[in-house]
PDB file of C-alpha atoms in Angstrom:
ATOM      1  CA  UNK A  10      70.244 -98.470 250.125  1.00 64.00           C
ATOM      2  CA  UNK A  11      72.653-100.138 252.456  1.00 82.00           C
ATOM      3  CA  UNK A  12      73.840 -97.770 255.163  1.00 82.00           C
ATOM      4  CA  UNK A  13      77.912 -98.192 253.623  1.00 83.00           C
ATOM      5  CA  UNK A  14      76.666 -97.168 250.190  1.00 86.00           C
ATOM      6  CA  UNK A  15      75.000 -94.312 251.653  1.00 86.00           C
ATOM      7  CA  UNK A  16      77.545 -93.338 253.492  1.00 87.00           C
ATOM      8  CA  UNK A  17      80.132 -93.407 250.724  1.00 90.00           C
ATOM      9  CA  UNK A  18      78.114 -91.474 247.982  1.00 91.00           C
ATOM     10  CA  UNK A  19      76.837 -88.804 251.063  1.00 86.00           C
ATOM     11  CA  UNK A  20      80.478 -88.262 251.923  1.00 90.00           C
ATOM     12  CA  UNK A  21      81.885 -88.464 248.235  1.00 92.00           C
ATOM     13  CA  UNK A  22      79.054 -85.778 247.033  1.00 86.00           C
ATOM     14  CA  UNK A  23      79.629 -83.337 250.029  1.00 83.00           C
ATOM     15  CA  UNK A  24      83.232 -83.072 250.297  1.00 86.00           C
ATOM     16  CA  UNK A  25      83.502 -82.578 246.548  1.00 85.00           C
ATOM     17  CA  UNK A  26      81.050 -79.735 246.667  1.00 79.00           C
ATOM     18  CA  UNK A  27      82.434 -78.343 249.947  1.00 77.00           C
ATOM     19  CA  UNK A  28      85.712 -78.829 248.933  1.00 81.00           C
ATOM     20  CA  UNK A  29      85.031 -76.203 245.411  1.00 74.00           C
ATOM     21  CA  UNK A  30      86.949 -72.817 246.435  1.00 70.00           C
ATOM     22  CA  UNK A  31      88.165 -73.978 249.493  1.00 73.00           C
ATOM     23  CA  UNK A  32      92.125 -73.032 250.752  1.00 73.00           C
ATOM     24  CA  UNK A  33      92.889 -76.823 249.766  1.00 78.00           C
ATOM     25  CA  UNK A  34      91.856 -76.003 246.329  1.00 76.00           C
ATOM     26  CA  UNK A  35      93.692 -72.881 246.112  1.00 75.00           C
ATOM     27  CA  UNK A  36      96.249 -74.489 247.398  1.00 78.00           C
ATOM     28  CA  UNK A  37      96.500 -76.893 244.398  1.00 82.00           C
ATOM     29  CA  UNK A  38      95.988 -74.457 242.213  1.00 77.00           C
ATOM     30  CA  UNK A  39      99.136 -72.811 243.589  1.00 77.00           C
ATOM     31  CA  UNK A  40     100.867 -75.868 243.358  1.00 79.00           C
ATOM     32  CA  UNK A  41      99.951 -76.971 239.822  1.00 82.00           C
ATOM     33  CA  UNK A  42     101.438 -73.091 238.943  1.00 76.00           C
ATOM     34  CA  UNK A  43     104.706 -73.513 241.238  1.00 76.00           C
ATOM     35  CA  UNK A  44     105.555 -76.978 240.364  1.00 78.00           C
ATOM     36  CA  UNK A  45     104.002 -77.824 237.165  1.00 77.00           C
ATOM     37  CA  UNK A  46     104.148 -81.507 238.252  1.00 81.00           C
ATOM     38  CA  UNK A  47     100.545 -82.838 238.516  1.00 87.00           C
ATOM     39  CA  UNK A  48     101.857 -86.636 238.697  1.00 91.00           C
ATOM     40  CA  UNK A  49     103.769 -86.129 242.801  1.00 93.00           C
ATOM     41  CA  UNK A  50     101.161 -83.396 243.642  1.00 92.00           C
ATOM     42  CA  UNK A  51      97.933 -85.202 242.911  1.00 95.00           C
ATOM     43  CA  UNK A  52      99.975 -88.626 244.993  1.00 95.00           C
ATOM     44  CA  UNK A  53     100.601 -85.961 247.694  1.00 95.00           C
ATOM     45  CA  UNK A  54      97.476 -84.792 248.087  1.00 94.00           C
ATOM     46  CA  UNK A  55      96.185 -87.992 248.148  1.00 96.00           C
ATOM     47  CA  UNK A  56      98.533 -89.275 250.773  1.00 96.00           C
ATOM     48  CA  UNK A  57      97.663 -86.325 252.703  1.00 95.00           C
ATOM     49  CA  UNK A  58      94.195 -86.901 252.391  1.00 94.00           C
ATOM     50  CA  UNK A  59      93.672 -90.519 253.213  1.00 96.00           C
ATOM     51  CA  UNK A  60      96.452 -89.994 256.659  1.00 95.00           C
ATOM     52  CA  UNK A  61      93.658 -86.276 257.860  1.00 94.00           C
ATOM     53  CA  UNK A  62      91.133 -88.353 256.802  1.00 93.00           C
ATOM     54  CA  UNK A  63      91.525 -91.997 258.378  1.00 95.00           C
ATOM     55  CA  UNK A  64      92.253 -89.964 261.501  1.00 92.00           C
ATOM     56  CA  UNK A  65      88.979 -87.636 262.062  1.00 91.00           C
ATOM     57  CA  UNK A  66      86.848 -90.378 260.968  1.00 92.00           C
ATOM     58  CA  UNK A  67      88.959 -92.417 263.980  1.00 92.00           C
ATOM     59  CA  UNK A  68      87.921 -89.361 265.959  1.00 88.00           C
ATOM     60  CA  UNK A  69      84.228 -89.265 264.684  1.00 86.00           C
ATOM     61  CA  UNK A  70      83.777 -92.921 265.421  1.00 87.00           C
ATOM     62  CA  UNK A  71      85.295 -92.602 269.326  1.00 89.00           C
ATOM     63  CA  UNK A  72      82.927 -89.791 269.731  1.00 81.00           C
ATOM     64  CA  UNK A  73      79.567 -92.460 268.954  1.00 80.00           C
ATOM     65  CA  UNK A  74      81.689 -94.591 271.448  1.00 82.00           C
ATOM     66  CA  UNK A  75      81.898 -91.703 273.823  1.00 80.00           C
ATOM     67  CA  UNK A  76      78.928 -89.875 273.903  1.00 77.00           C
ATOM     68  CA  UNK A  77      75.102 -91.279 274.195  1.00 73.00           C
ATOM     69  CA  UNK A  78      72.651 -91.608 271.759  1.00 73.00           C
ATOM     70  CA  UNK A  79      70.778 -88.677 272.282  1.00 75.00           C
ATOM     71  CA  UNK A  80      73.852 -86.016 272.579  1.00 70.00           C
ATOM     72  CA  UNK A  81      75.128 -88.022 269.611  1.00 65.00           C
ATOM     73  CA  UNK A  82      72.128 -86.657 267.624  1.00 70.00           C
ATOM     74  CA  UNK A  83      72.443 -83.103 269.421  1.00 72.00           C
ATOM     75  CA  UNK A  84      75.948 -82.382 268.505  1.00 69.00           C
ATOM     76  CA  UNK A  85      75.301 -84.421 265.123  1.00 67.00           C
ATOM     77  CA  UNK A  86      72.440 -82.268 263.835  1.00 71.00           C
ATOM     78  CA  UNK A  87      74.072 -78.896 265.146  1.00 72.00           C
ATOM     79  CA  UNK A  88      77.324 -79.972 263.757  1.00 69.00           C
ATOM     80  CA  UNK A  89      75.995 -80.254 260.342  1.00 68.00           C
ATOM     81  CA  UNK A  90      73.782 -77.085 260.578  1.00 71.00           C
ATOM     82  CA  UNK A  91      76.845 -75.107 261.677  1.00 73.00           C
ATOM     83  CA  UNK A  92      78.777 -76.858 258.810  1.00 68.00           C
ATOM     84  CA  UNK A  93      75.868 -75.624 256.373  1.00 70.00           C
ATOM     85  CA  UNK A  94      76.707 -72.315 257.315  1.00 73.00           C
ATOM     86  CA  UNK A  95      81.156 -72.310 257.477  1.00 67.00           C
ATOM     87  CA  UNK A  96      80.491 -73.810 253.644  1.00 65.00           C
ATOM     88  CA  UNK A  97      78.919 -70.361 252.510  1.00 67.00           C
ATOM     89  CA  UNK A  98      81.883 -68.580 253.915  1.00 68.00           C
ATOM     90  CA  UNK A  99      84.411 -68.033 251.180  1.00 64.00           C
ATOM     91  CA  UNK A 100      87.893 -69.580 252.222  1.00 58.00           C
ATOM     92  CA  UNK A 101      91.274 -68.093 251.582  1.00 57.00           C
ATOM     93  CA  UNK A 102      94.664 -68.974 251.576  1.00 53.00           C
ATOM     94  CA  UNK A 103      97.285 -67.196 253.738  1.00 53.00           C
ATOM     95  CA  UNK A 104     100.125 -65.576 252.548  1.00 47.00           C
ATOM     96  CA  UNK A 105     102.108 -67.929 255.050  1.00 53.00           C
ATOM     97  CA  UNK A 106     101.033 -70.530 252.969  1.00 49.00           C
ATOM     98  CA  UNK A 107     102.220 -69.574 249.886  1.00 47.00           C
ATOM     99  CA  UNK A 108     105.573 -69.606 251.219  1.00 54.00           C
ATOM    100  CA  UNK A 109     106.177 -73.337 250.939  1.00 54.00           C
ATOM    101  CA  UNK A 110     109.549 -73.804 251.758  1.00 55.00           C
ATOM    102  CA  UNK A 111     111.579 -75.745 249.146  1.00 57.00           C
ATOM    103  CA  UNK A 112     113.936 -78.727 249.514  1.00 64.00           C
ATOM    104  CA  UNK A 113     111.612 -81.554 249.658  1.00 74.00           C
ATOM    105  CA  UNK A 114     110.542 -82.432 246.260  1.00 82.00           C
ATOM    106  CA  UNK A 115     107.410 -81.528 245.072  1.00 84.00           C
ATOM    107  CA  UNK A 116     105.448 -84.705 246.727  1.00 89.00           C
ATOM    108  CA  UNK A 117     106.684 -84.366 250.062  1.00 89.00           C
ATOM    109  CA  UNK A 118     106.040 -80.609 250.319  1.00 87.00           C
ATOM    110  CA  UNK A 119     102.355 -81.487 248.639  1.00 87.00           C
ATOM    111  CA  UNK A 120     101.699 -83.772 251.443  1.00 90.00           C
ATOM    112  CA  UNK A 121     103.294 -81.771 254.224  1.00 88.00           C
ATOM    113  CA  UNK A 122     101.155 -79.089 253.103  1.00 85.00           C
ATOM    114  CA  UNK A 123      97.867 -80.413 252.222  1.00 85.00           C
ATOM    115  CA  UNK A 124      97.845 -82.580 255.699  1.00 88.00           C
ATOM    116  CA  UNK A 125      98.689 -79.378 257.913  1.00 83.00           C
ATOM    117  CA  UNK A 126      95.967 -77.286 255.197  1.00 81.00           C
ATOM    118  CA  UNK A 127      93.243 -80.174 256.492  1.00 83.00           C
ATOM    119  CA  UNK A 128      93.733 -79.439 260.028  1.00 81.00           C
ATOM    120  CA  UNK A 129      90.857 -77.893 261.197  1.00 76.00           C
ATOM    121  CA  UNK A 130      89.308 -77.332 257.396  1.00 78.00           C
ATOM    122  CA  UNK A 131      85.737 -78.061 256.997  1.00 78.00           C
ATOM    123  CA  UNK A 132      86.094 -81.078 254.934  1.00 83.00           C
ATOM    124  CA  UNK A 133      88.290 -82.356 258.005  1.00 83.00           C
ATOM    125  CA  UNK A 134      85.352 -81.477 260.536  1.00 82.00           C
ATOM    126  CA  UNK A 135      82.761 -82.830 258.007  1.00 83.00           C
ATOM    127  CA  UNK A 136      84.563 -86.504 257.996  1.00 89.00           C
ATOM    128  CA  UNK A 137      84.278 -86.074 261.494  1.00 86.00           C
ATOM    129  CA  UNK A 138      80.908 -85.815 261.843  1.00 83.00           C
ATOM    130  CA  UNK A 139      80.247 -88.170 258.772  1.00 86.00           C
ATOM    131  CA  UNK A 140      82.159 -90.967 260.375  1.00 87.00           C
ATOM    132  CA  UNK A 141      80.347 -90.617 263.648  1.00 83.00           C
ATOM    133  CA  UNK A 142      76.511 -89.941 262.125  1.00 83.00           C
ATOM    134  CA  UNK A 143      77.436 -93.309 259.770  1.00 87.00           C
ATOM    135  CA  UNK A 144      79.781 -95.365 262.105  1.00 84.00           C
ATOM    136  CA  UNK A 145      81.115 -96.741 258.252  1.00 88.00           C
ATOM    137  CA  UNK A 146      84.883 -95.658 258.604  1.00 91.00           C
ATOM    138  CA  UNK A 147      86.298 -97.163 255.484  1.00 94.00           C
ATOM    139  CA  UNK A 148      82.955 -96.137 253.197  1.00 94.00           C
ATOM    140  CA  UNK A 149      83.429 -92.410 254.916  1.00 94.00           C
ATOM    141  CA  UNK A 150      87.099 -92.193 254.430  1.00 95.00           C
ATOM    142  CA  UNK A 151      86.844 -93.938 250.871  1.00 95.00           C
ATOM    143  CA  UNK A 152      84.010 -91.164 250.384  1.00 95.00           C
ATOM    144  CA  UNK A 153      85.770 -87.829 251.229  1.00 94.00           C
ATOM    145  CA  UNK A 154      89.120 -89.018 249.932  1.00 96.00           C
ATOM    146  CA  UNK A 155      87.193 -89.870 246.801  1.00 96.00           C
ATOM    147  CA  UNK A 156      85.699 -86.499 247.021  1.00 93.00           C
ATOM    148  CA  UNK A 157      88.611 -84.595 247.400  1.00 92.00           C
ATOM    149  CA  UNK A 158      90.201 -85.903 244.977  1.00 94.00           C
ATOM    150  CA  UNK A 159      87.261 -85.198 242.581  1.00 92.00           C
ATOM    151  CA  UNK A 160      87.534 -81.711 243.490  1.00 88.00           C
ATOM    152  CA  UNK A 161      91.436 -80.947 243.559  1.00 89.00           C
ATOM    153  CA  UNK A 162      92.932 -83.298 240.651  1.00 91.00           C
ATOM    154  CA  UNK A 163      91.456 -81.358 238.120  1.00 88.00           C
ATOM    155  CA  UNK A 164      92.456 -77.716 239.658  1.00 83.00           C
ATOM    156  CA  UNK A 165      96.204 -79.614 239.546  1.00 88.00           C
ATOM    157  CA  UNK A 166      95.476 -80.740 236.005  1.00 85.00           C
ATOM    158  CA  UNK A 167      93.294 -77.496 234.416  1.00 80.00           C
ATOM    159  CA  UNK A 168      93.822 -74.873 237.169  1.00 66.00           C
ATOM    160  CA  UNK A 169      93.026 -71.553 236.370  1.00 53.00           C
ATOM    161  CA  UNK A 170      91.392 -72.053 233.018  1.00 58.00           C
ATOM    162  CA  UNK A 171      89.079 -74.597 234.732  1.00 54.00           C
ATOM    163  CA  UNK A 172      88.655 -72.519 238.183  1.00 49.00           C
ATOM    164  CA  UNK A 173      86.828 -69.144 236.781  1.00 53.00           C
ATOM    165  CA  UNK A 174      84.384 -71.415 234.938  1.00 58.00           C
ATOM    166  CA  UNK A 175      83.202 -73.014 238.094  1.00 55.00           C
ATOM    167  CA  UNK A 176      79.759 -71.537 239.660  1.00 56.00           C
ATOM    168  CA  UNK A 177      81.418 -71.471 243.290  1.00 55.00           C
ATOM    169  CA  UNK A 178      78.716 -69.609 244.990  1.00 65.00           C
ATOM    170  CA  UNK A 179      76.260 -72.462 243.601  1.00 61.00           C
ATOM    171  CA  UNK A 180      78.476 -75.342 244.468  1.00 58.00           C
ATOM    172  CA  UNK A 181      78.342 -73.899 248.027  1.00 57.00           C
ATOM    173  CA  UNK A 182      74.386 -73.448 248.461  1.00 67.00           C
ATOM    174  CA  UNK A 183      74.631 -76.720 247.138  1.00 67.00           C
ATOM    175  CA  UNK A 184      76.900 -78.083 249.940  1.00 62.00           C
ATOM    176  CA  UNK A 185      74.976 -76.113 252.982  1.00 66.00           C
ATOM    177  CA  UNK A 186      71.964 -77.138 251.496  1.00 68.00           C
ATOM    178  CA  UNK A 187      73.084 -80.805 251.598  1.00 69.00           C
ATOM    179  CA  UNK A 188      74.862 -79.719 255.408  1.00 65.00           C
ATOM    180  CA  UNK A 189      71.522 -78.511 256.643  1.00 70.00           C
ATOM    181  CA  UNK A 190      69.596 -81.845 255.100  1.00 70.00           C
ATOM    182  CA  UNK A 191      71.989 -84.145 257.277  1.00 67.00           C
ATOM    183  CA  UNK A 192      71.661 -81.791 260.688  1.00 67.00           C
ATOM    184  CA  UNK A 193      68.039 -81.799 260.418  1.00 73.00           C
ATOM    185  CA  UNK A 194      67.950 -85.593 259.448  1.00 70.00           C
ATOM    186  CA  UNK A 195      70.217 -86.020 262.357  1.00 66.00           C
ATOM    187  CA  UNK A 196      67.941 -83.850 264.295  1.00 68.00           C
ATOM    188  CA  UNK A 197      64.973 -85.626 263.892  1.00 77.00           C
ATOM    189  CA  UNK A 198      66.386 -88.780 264.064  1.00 69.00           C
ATOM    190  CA  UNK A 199      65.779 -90.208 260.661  1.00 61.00           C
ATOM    191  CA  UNK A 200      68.591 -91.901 259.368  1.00 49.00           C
ATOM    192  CA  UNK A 201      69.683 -92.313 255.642  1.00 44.00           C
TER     193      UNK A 201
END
């Protein structure tokens, strides 16, 4: 499979599994319930996404630039393995959060908050290390915008009568299991 390909379904598939109960999830949900406007809040969140995005996969392709190939593969594989376990941690939104403050319009206050909500996130530290273990920046952003996207448009289009039906602990194994695949890969130095 070409390396672009791989890197695009990889990053689509994780990101829309790690991205299942995460606080940019709830955080949709609680939008969807606020605003009742999926339309602006699904374009916010997608602005949002693509502006975190594009920039840590900048920052994960600087860091194959800036570091050899063998710390490359340390910090690669660890990164991943550490990611495998964050993903089985539940996330959850703070109450600061859920004070959005008004006087925006519903897109600009989705994108406002969903870029700030990304800062740091795992998703955010997974395009990262995607970007840099690929070194395919558009298939890696396409892939985890893509991915969240999969994951939040239908909490902003079904929310809570889609959310309880959804096997979250599941999705996560699945996730850390698909984390600790990559660090070992990395690891070992096969690449896929």
């Amino acid at each position: 499979m070409p390396e672009a390909l791989s890197a695009l379904l990889v990053s689509t598939g994780i990101v829309a599994l790690a991205e299942i109960g995460d606080k940019t999830q709830l955080l949709a949900l609680m939008l969807a319930a606020r605003y009742r406007r999926a339309t602006p809040i699904v374009l916010g969140i997608l602005v949002a996404t693509i502006a975190n995005h594009a920039f840590a996969a900048a920052l994960g392709a600087w860091l194959t630039q800036a570091l050899g190939p063998d710390t490359l593969r340390w910090v690669l594989g660890l990164g991943f393995l550490a990611m495998a376990a964050w993903t089985l941690i539940p996330d959850h939104l703070d109450a600061d959060a859920l004070r959005l403050k008004t006087g925006m319009g519903v897109f600009m206050t989705t994108t406002v908050a969903f870029f700030l909500a990304e800062m740091g996130d795992k998703t955010q530290v997974a395009t990262v290390a995607l970007a840099a273990q690929y070194q395919a920046f558009l298939a890696v952003v396409t892939g985890t915008t893509l991915g969240m996207m999969l994951a939040n448009v239908p909490a902003v289009l079904v929310g809570d009568r889609l959310a309880h039906r959804i096997p979250v602990r599941l999705v996560h194994t699945l996730a850390a299991l698909l984390f600790a695949a990559l660090g070992v890969a990395a690891l070992t130095g096969w690449a896929g």
